[in-house]
Amino acid sequence: MLKRLLLSLIILSGSLFATESDLLFDSWIKNYNELLKENVTLGKKEGIETTLVDYKGIRSNPKFRKLIYDLARLPKLETLSESDQLAMWINAYNIIVIKLIVENPKITSIKQLDSPFKRIWKQKLGIVAGSSYSLDEIEHGIIRTRFKEPRIHFVVNCASISCPDLANYAYEGEHLNHQLNHQTKRFLSNPTKGLSLKGEVLYLSKLFKWYGEDFTPNVKGWLMSHGYLSDKGQDYKVKYMTYNWALNSQ
């Protein structure tokens, strides 16, 4: 009888912990979603169609400071489902980039933050669930390595106008597949920075040059199998667009 009671208490406590943990993540995503909706809009800069961010508005918003504070104190992301984990790592990457720009209001490009000894991507910039991370650790060490999902290249945002758009919503595990498809289509339908076909020359974002190994069986094959390129695509000559690192600020 005592063993049954103890077992019931353990199961109940685990259930309560899971519920509390879920509520913390849900609350964080809700607040982040609101921040993005208030400060990210469609626009055009230096001839490139992109979303633009009101970093000044975010800087003065107490909701943003609370998001950064709460991100550091969330439970370990490993407690989540796989889709929820991926969604949260994408959100974490993007808000850490936002934090970086907010803290450096005079820059016109994220690349200006490279130090003589360490590029900005390799510097420890944010705390997620109690641990410090660099952007490279999140993108390459966790997202690319653990999840093997090529569409993530169209959702992580580096605060530059040639980067995939920063969505005006938070990523959520429940809707992640749809959100990834939407942002992928959005990027590859954008001839100013994603994909443009002129005659038999295929102009692609340099993301495909840098991360071509993530697309199976190869970049052209992936584009064809996902409906972004016709069967004639294998014959097209590929050229890569100039990557514009200008800040995606309003």
PDB file of C-alpha atoms in Angstrom:
ATOM      1  CA  MET A   1       0.000   0.000   0.000  1.00  0.00           C
ATOM      2  CA  LEU A   2       2.784   2.410   0.965  1.00  0.00           C
ATOM      3  CA  LYS A   3       4.657   1.636  -2.260  1.00  0.00           C
ATOM      4  CA  ARG A   4       1.554   2.421  -4.316  1.00  0.00           C
ATOM      5  CA  LEU A   5       1.079   5.708  -2.479  1.00  0.00           C
ATOM      6  CA  LEU A   6       4.707   6.716  -3.050  1.00  0.00           C
ATOM      7  CA  LEU A   7       4.461   5.788  -6.726  1.00  0.00           C
ATOM      8  CA  SER A   8       1.285   7.847  -7.092  1.00  0.00           C
ATOM      9  CA  LEU A   9       2.955  10.844  -5.446  1.00  0.00           C
ATOM     10  CA  ILE A  10       5.984  10.566  -7.753  1.00  0.00           C
ATOM     11  CA  ILE A  11       3.764  10.402 -10.841  1.00  0.00           C
ATOM     12  CA  LEU A  12       1.663  13.316  -9.597  1.00  0.00           C
ATOM     13  CA  SER A  13       4.706  15.475  -8.810  1.00  0.00           C
ATOM     14  CA  GLY A  14       6.150  14.717 -12.244  1.00  0.00           C
ATOM     15  CA  SER A  15       2.871  15.683 -13.859  1.00  0.00           C
ATOM     16  CA  LEU A  16       2.732  18.946 -11.913  1.00  0.00           C
ATOM     17  CA  PHE A  17       6.334  19.754 -12.858  1.00  0.00           C
ATOM     18  CA  ALA A  18       5.622  19.078 -16.539  1.00  0.00           C
ATOM     19  CA  THR A  19       2.560  21.311 -16.390  1.00  0.00           C
ATOM     20  CA  GLU A  20       4.484  24.117 -14.687  1.00  0.00           C
ATOM     21  CA  SER A  21       7.311  23.762 -17.215  1.00  0.00           C
ATOM     22  CA  ASP A  22       4.885  23.893 -20.135  1.00  0.00           C
ATOM     23  CA  LEU A  23       3.275  27.023 -18.724  1.00  0.00           C
ATOM     24  CA  LEU A  24       6.638  28.775 -18.496  1.00  0.00           C
ATOM     25  CA  PHE A  25       7.434  28.036 -22.140  1.00  0.00           C
ATOM     26  CA  ASP A  26       3.913  28.946 -23.280  1.00  0.00           C
ATOM     27  CA  SER A  27       4.082  32.264 -21.436  1.00  0.00           C
ATOM     28  CA  TRP A  28       7.492  33.069 -22.934  1.00  0.00           C
ATOM     29  CA  ILE A  29       6.328  32.308 -26.475  1.00  0.00           C
ATOM     30  CA  LYS A  30       3.164  34.379 -25.984  1.00  0.00           C
ATOM     31  CA  ASN A  31       5.168  37.420 -24.858  1.00  0.00           C
ATOM     32  CA  TYR A  32       7.762  37.009 -27.622  1.00  0.00           C
ATOM     33  CA  ASN A  33       4.987  36.693 -30.187  1.00  0.00           C
ATOM     34  CA  GLU A  34       3.492  39.985 -29.010  1.00  0.00           C
ATOM     35  CA  LEU A  35       6.873  41.748 -29.156  1.00  0.00           C
ATOM     36  CA  LEU A  36       7.463  40.636 -32.746  1.00  0.00           C
ATOM     37  CA  LYS A  37       3.981  41.613 -33.901  1.00  0.00           C
ATOM     38  CA  GLU A  38       4.495  45.096 -32.462  1.00  0.00           C
ATOM     39  CA  ASN A  39       7.962  45.708 -33.925  1.00  0.00           C
ATOM     40  CA  VAL A  40       8.455  43.748 -37.179  1.00  0.00           C
ATOM     41  CA  THR A  41       6.965  45.010 -40.442  1.00  0.00           C
ATOM     42  CA  LEU A  42       7.332  44.393 -44.163  1.00  0.00           C
ATOM     43  CA  GLY A  43       9.559  46.813 -46.025  1.00  0.00           C
ATOM     44  CA  LYS A  44      12.320  47.389 -48.525  1.00  0.00           C
ATOM     45  CA  LYS A  45      15.881  48.568 -47.941  1.00  0.00           C
ATOM     46  CA  GLU A  46      18.672  49.125 -50.451  1.00  0.00           C
ATOM     47  CA  GLY A  47      16.536  47.414 -53.082  1.00  0.00           C
ATOM     48  CA  ILE A  48      15.973  44.267 -51.014  1.00  0.00           C
ATOM     49  CA  GLU A  49      12.491  43.214 -49.913  1.00  0.00           C
ATOM     50  CA  THR A  50      12.625  42.176 -46.278  1.00  0.00           C
ATOM     51  CA  THR A  51      11.059  42.580 -42.882  1.00  0.00           C
ATOM     52  CA  LEU A  52      12.354  45.548 -40.916  1.00  0.00           C
ATOM     53  CA  VAL A  53      12.729  45.728 -37.157  1.00  0.00           C
ATOM     54  CA  ASP A  54      12.021  48.652 -34.837  1.00  0.00           C
ATOM     55  CA  TYR A  55      15.052  48.147 -32.604  1.00  0.00           C
ATOM     56  CA  LYS A  56      14.516  51.517 -30.946  1.00  0.00           C
ATOM     57  CA  GLY A  57      10.996  50.519 -29.948  1.00  0.00           C
ATOM     58  CA  ILE A  58      12.206  47.168 -28.648  1.00  0.00           C
ATOM     59  CA  ARG A  59      14.978  48.848 -26.643  1.00  0.00           C
ATOM     60  CA  SER A  60      12.441  50.892 -24.674  1.00  0.00           C
ATOM     61  CA  ASN A  61       9.991  48.015 -24.194  1.00  0.00           C
ATOM     62  CA  PRO A  62      10.092  46.391 -20.718  1.00  0.00           C
ATOM     63  CA  LYS A  63       8.566  43.281 -22.267  1.00  0.00           C
ATOM     64  CA  PHE A  64      11.832  42.708 -24.132  1.00  0.00           C
ATOM     65  CA  ARG A  65      13.965  42.906 -21.000  1.00  0.00           C
ATOM     66  CA  LYS A  66      11.668  40.428 -19.279  1.00  0.00           C
ATOM     67  CA  LEU A  67      11.933  38.042 -22.239  1.00  0.00           C
ATOM     68  CA  ILE A  68      15.728  38.044 -22.005  1.00  0.00           C
ATOM     69  CA  TYR A  69      15.539  37.579 -18.222  1.00  0.00           C
ATOM     70  CA  ASP A  70      13.049  34.727 -18.510  1.00  0.00           C
ATOM     71  CA  LEU A  71      14.920  33.016 -21.375  1.00  0.00           C
ATOM     72  CA  ALA A  72      17.898  32.562 -19.073  1.00  0.00           C
ATOM     73  CA  ARG A  73      15.719  30.960 -16.411  1.00  0.00           C
ATOM     74  CA  LEU A  74      13.589  28.594 -18.471  1.00  0.00           C
ATOM     75  CA  PRO A  75      13.771  24.857 -17.725  1.00  0.00           C
ATOM     76  CA  LYS A  76      16.145  22.830 -19.880  1.00  0.00           C
ATOM     77  CA  LEU A  77      14.827  22.650 -23.426  1.00  0.00           C
ATOM     78  CA  GLU A  78      15.402  18.883 -23.455  1.00  0.00           C
ATOM     79  CA  THR A  79      12.207  18.572 -21.386  1.00  0.00           C
ATOM     80  CA  LEU A  80      10.225  19.559 -24.508  1.00  0.00           C
ATOM     81  CA  SER A  81       9.118  17.536 -27.513  1.00  0.00           C
ATOM     82  CA  GLU A  82      11.495  17.566 -30.477  1.00  0.00           C
ATOM     83  CA  SER A  83       9.419  20.076 -32.461  1.00  0.00           C
ATOM     84  CA  ASP A  84       9.061  22.335 -29.412  1.00  0.00           C
ATOM     85  CA  GLN A  85      12.810  22.146 -28.811  1.00  0.00           C
ATOM     86  CA  LEU A  86      13.600  23.185 -32.379  1.00  0.00           C
ATOM     87  CA  ALA A  87      11.078  26.021 -32.240  1.00  0.00           C
ATOM     88  CA  MET A  88      12.566  27.324 -28.995  1.00  0.00           C
ATOM     89  CA  TRP A  89      16.153  27.154 -30.264  1.00  0.00           C
ATOM     90  CA  ILE A  90      15.134  29.157 -33.342  1.00  0.00           C
ATOM     91  CA  ASN A  91      13.391  31.695 -31.103  1.00  0.00           C
ATOM     92  CA  ALA A  92      16.409  31.820 -28.803  1.00  0.00           C
ATOM     93  CA  TYR A  93      18.816  32.455 -31.683  1.00  0.00           C
ATOM     94  CA  ASN A  94      16.669  35.230 -33.118  1.00  0.00           C
ATOM     95  CA  ILE A  95      16.035  37.056 -29.850  1.00  0.00           C
ATOM     96  CA  ILE A  96      19.729  36.894 -28.915  1.00  0.00           C
ATOM     97  CA  VAL A  97      20.498  38.599 -32.241  1.00  0.00           C
ATOM     98  CA  ILE A  98      17.846  41.225 -31.453  1.00  0.00           C
ATOM     99  CA  LYS A  99      19.444  41.726 -28.025  1.00  0.00           C
ATOM    100  CA  LEU A 100      22.828  42.206 -29.670  1.00  0.00           C
ATOM    101  CA  ILE A 101      21.539  44.967 -31.952  1.00  0.00           C
ATOM    102  CA  VAL A 102      19.546  46.630 -29.170  1.00  0.00           C
ATOM    103  CA  GLU A 103      22.711  46.804 -27.042  1.00  0.00           C
ATOM    104  CA  ASN A 104      24.713  48.366 -29.891  1.00  0.00           C
ATOM    105  CA  PRO A 105      22.449  51.108 -31.273  1.00  0.00           C
ATOM    106  CA  LYS A 106      25.120  52.880 -33.346  1.00  0.00           C
ATOM    107  CA  ILE A 107      26.088  50.003 -35.635  1.00  0.00           C
ATOM    108  CA  THR A 108      24.882  49.711 -39.228  1.00  0.00           C
ATOM    109  CA  SER A 109      25.868  46.043 -39.647  1.00  0.00           C
ATOM    110  CA  ILE A 110      26.198  43.114 -37.279  1.00  0.00           C
ATOM    111  CA  LYS A 111      29.641  42.429 -38.736  1.00  0.00           C
ATOM    112  CA  GLN A 112      30.925  45.621 -37.118  1.00  0.00           C
ATOM    113  CA  LEU A 113      30.783  43.721 -33.829  1.00  0.00           C
ATOM    114  CA  ASP A 114      33.542  41.286 -34.788  1.00  0.00           C
ATOM    115  CA  SER A 115      36.488  41.626 -32.424  1.00  0.00           C
ATOM    116  CA  PRO A 116      40.135  41.384 -33.578  1.00  0.00           C
ATOM    117  CA  PHE A 117      40.354  37.953 -31.971  1.00  0.00           C
ATOM    118  CA  LYS A 118      36.869  36.471 -32.302  1.00  0.00           C
ATOM    119  CA  ARG A 119      34.054  36.911 -34.804  1.00  0.00           C
ATOM    120  CA  ILE A 120      30.684  37.907 -33.381  1.00  0.00           C
ATOM    121  CA  TRP A 121      29.211  34.469 -34.142  1.00  0.00           C
ATOM    122  CA  LYS A 122      31.685  32.800 -31.775  1.00  0.00           C
ATOM    123  CA  GLN A 123      31.263  35.148 -28.815  1.00  0.00           C
ATOM    124  CA  LYS A 124      29.099  34.088 -25.854  1.00  0.00           C
ATOM    125  CA  LEU A 125      26.112  36.389 -26.262  1.00  0.00           C
ATOM    126  CA  GLY A 126      23.073  34.947 -24.532  1.00  0.00           C
ATOM    127  CA  ILE A 127      21.866  32.682 -21.763  1.00  0.00           C
ATOM    128  CA  VAL A 128      19.308  29.977 -22.517  1.00  0.00           C
ATOM    129  CA  ALA A 129      17.959  27.846 -19.663  1.00  0.00           C
ATOM    130  CA  GLY A 130      20.940  28.632 -17.457  1.00  0.00           C
ATOM    131  CA  SER A 131      23.753  28.104 -19.978  1.00  0.00           C
ATOM    132  CA  SER A 132      25.679  30.650 -22.067  1.00  0.00           C
ATOM    133  CA  TYR A 133      25.824  30.206 -25.828  1.00  0.00           C
ATOM    134  CA  SER A 134      27.355  31.767 -28.901  1.00  0.00           C
ATOM    135  CA  LEU A 135      25.285  32.073 -32.066  1.00  0.00           C
ATOM    136  CA  ASP A 136      27.460  29.433 -33.731  1.00  0.00           C
ATOM    137  CA  GLU A 137      26.859  27.025 -30.849  1.00  0.00           C
ATOM    138  CA  ILE A 138      23.102  27.404 -31.232  1.00  0.00           C
ATOM    139  CA  GLU A 139      22.940  27.293 -35.027  1.00  0.00           C
ATOM    140  CA  HIS A 140      25.665  24.783 -35.871  1.00  0.00           C
ATOM    141  CA  GLY A 141      26.237  22.914 -32.626  1.00  0.00           C
ATOM    142  CA  ILE A 142      22.571  22.386 -31.792  1.00  0.00           C
ATOM    143  CA  ILE A 143      20.077  23.254 -34.536  1.00  0.00           C
ATOM    144  CA  ARG A 144      21.902  21.904 -37.595  1.00  0.00           C
ATOM    145  CA  THR A 145      23.609  19.006 -35.842  1.00  0.00           C
ATOM    146  CA  ARG A 146      20.710  17.742 -33.760  1.00  0.00           C
ATOM    147  CA  PHE A 147      17.684  18.339 -35.983  1.00  0.00           C
ATOM    148  CA  LYS A 148      18.992  17.894 -39.552  1.00  0.00           C
ATOM    149  CA  GLU A 149      16.344  20.280 -40.911  1.00  0.00           C
ATOM    150  CA  PRO A 150      17.433  22.313 -43.982  1.00  0.00           C
ATOM    151  CA  ARG A 151      14.473  24.700 -43.710  1.00  0.00           C
ATOM    152  CA  ILE A 152      16.013  26.257 -40.608  1.00  0.00           C
ATOM    153  CA  HIS A 153      18.249  28.249 -42.945  1.00  0.00           C
ATOM    154  CA  PHE A 154      15.173  30.264 -43.912  1.00  0.00           C
ATOM    155  CA  VAL A 155      14.119  31.153 -40.362  1.00  0.00           C
ATOM    156  CA  VAL A 156      17.252  32.011 -38.357  1.00  0.00           C
ATOM    157  CA  ASN A 157      17.870  35.718 -38.747  1.00  0.00           C
ATOM    158  CA  CYS A 158      21.205  37.552 -38.508  1.00  0.00           C
ATOM    159  CA  ALA A 159      19.795  41.111 -38.449  1.00  0.00           C
ATOM    160  CA  SER A 160      20.866  41.744 -42.061  1.00  0.00           C
ATOM    161  CA  ILE A 161      18.707  42.536 -45.066  1.00  0.00           C
ATOM    162  CA  SER A 162      19.965  39.581 -47.127  1.00  0.00           C
ATOM    163  CA  CYS A 163      19.175  37.191 -44.271  1.00  0.00           C
ATOM    164  CA  PRO A 164      15.871  35.334 -44.317  1.00  0.00           C
ATOM    165  CA  ASP A 165      13.145  37.565 -42.927  1.00  0.00           C
ATOM    166  CA  LEU A 166      12.643  37.809 -39.203  1.00  0.00           C
ATOM    167  CA  ALA A 167       9.061  36.571 -38.910  1.00  0.00           C
ATOM    168  CA  ASN A 168       6.599  38.751 -37.017  1.00  0.00           C
ATOM    169  CA  TYR A 169       5.605  35.764 -34.907  1.00  0.00           C
ATOM    170  CA  ALA A 170       7.260  33.288 -32.566  1.00  0.00           C
ATOM    171  CA  TYR A 171       7.921  29.722 -33.660  1.00  0.00           C
ATOM    172  CA  GLU A 172       5.857  27.050 -31.905  1.00  0.00           C
ATOM    173  CA  GLY A 173       6.255  23.299 -32.018  1.00  0.00           C
ATOM    174  CA  GLU A 174       2.573  22.741 -32.752  1.00  0.00           C
ATOM    175  CA  HIS A 175       2.731  24.901 -35.889  1.00  0.00           C
ATOM    176  CA  LEU A 176       6.413  24.543 -36.723  1.00  0.00           C
ATOM    177  CA  ASN A 177       6.132  22.518 -39.927  1.00  0.00           C
ATOM    178  CA  HIS A 178       3.674  25.029 -41.387  1.00  0.00           C
ATOM    179  CA  GLN A 179       5.805  27.959 -40.207  1.00  0.00           C
ATOM    180  CA  LEU A 180       8.966  26.480 -41.737  1.00  0.00           C
ATOM    181  CA  ASN A 181       7.174  25.891 -45.034  1.00  0.00           C
ATOM    182  CA  HIS A 182       5.765  29.416 -45.018  1.00  0.00           C
ATOM    183  CA  GLN A 183       9.110  31.085 -44.368  1.00  0.00           C
ATOM    184  CA  THR A 184      10.887  28.847 -46.889  1.00  0.00           C
ATOM    185  CA  LYS A 185       8.374  29.752 -49.582  1.00  0.00           C
ATOM    186  CA  ARG A 186       8.609  33.410 -48.622  1.00  0.00           C
ATOM    187  CA  PHE A 187      12.396  33.448 -48.946  1.00  0.00           C
ATOM    188  CA  LEU A 188      12.569  31.465 -52.179  1.00  0.00           C
ATOM    189  CA  SER A 189       9.810  33.583 -53.740  1.00  0.00           C
ATOM    190  CA  ASN A 190      11.837  36.724 -53.081  1.00  0.00           C
ATOM    191  CA  PRO A 191      13.942  37.512 -56.182  1.00  0.00           C
ATOM    192  CA  THR A 192      15.849  40.249 -54.351  1.00  0.00           C
ATOM    193  CA  LYS A 193      17.607  37.881 -51.954  1.00  0.00           C
ATOM    194  CA  GLY A 194      16.379  34.287 -52.201  1.00  0.00           C
ATOM    195  CA  LEU A 195      16.016  32.883 -55.713  1.00  0.00           C
ATOM    196  CA  SER A 196      15.793  34.475 -59.143  1.00  0.00           C
ATOM    197  CA  LEU A 197      15.799  32.755 -62.530  1.00  0.00           C
ATOM    198  CA  LYS A 198      16.946  34.833 -65.496  1.00  0.00           C
ATOM    199  CA  GLY A 199      17.049  32.838 -68.699  1.00  0.00           C
ATOM    200  CA  GLU A 200      19.113  29.784 -67.864  1.00  0.00           C
ATOM    201  CA  VAL A 201      21.004  31.430 -65.026  1.00  0.00           C
ATOM    202  CA  LEU A 202      19.818  30.607 -61.519  1.00  0.00           C
ATOM    203  CA  TYR A 203      20.670  33.306 -58.985  1.00  0.00           C
ATOM    204  CA  LEU A 204      20.644  31.991 -55.426  1.00  0.00           C
ATOM    205  CA  SER A 205      21.264  33.336 -51.956  1.00  0.00           C
ATOM    206  CA  LYS A 206      24.767  32.626 -50.724  1.00  0.00           C
ATOM    207  CA  LEU A 207      23.135  30.574 -47.977  1.00  0.00           C
ATOM    208  CA  PHE A 208      23.043  27.753 -50.527  1.00  0.00           C
ATOM    209  CA  LYS A 209      26.774  28.140 -51.118  1.00  0.00           C
ATOM    210  CA  TRP A 210      27.626  28.214 -47.427  1.00  0.00           C
ATOM    211  CA  TYR A 211      25.290  25.390 -46.355  1.00  0.00           C
ATOM    212  CA  GLY A 212      24.810  23.382 -49.547  1.00  0.00           C
ATOM    213  CA  GLU A 213      25.677  20.154 -47.727  1.00  0.00           C
ATOM    214  CA  ASP A 214      22.433  20.419 -45.728  1.00  0.00           C
ATOM    215  CA  PHE A 215      20.282  20.076 -48.855  1.00  0.00           C
ATOM    216  CA  THR A 216      19.747  16.515 -50.110  1.00  0.00           C
ATOM    217  CA  PRO A 217      20.705  15.231 -52.632  1.00  0.00           C
ATOM    218  CA  ASN A 218      22.145  18.647 -53.575  1.00  0.00           C
ATOM    219  CA  VAL A 219      20.881  22.218 -53.777  1.00  0.00           C
ATOM    220  CA  LYS A 220      19.303  21.924 -57.237  1.00  0.00           C
ATOM    221  CA  GLY A 221      17.819  18.528 -56.439  1.00  0.00           C
ATOM    222  CA  TRP A 222      16.317  19.848 -53.211  1.00  0.00           C
ATOM    223  CA  LEU A 223      14.826  22.876 -54.950  1.00  0.00           C
ATOM    224  CA  MET A 224      13.315  20.676 -57.672  1.00  0.00           C
ATOM    225  CA  SER A 225      11.888  18.115 -55.249  1.00  0.00           C
ATOM    226  CA  HIS A 226      10.225  20.901 -53.259  1.00  0.00           C
ATOM    227  CA  GLY A 227       8.709  22.621 -56.279  1.00  0.00           C
ATOM    228  CA  TYR A 228      10.943  25.699 -56.382  1.00  0.00           C
ATOM    229  CA  LEU A 229      12.673  24.701 -59.613  1.00  0.00           C
ATOM    230  CA  SER A 230      11.480  22.901 -62.743  1.00  0.00           C
ATOM    231  CA  ASP A 231      12.948  19.622 -64.000  1.00  0.00           C
ATOM    232  CA  LYS A 232      15.201  21.672 -66.278  1.00  0.00           C
ATOM    233  CA  GLY A 233      16.919  23.051 -63.188  1.00  0.00           C
ATOM    234  CA  GLN A 234      19.909  20.724 -63.426  1.00  0.00           C
ATOM    235  CA  ASP A 235      20.946  22.459 -66.646  1.00  0.00           C
ATOM    236  CA  TYR A 236      20.886  25.972 -65.206  1.00  0.00           C
ATOM    237  CA  LYS A 237      24.104  27.776 -64.402  1.00  0.00           C
ATOM    238  CA  VAL A 238      24.215  28.898 -60.768  1.00  0.00           C
ATOM    239  CA  LYS A 239      25.382  32.313 -59.658  1.00  0.00           C
ATOM    240  CA  TYR A 240      25.209  33.614 -56.114  1.00  0.00           C
ATOM    241  CA  MET A 241      23.735  36.953 -55.164  1.00  0.00           C
ATOM    242  CA  THR A 242      25.789  39.526 -53.300  1.00  0.00           C
ATOM    243  CA  TYR A 243      25.019  39.184 -49.599  1.00  0.00           C
ATOM    244  CA  ASN A 244      24.079  42.545 -48.112  1.00  0.00           C
ATOM    245  CA  TRP A 245      24.959  42.774 -44.416  1.00  0.00           C
ATOM    246  CA  ALA A 246      23.220  46.129 -43.861  1.00  0.00           C
ATOM    247  CA  LEU A 247      21.137  46.158 -40.687  1.00  0.00           C
ATOM    248  CA  ASN A 248      17.459  45.228 -41.060  1.00  0.00           C
ATOM    249  CA  SER A 249      16.406  48.248 -39.021  1.00  0.00           C
ATOM    250  CA  GLN A 250      13.410  50.452 -39.751  1.00  0.00           C
TER     251      GLN A 250
END
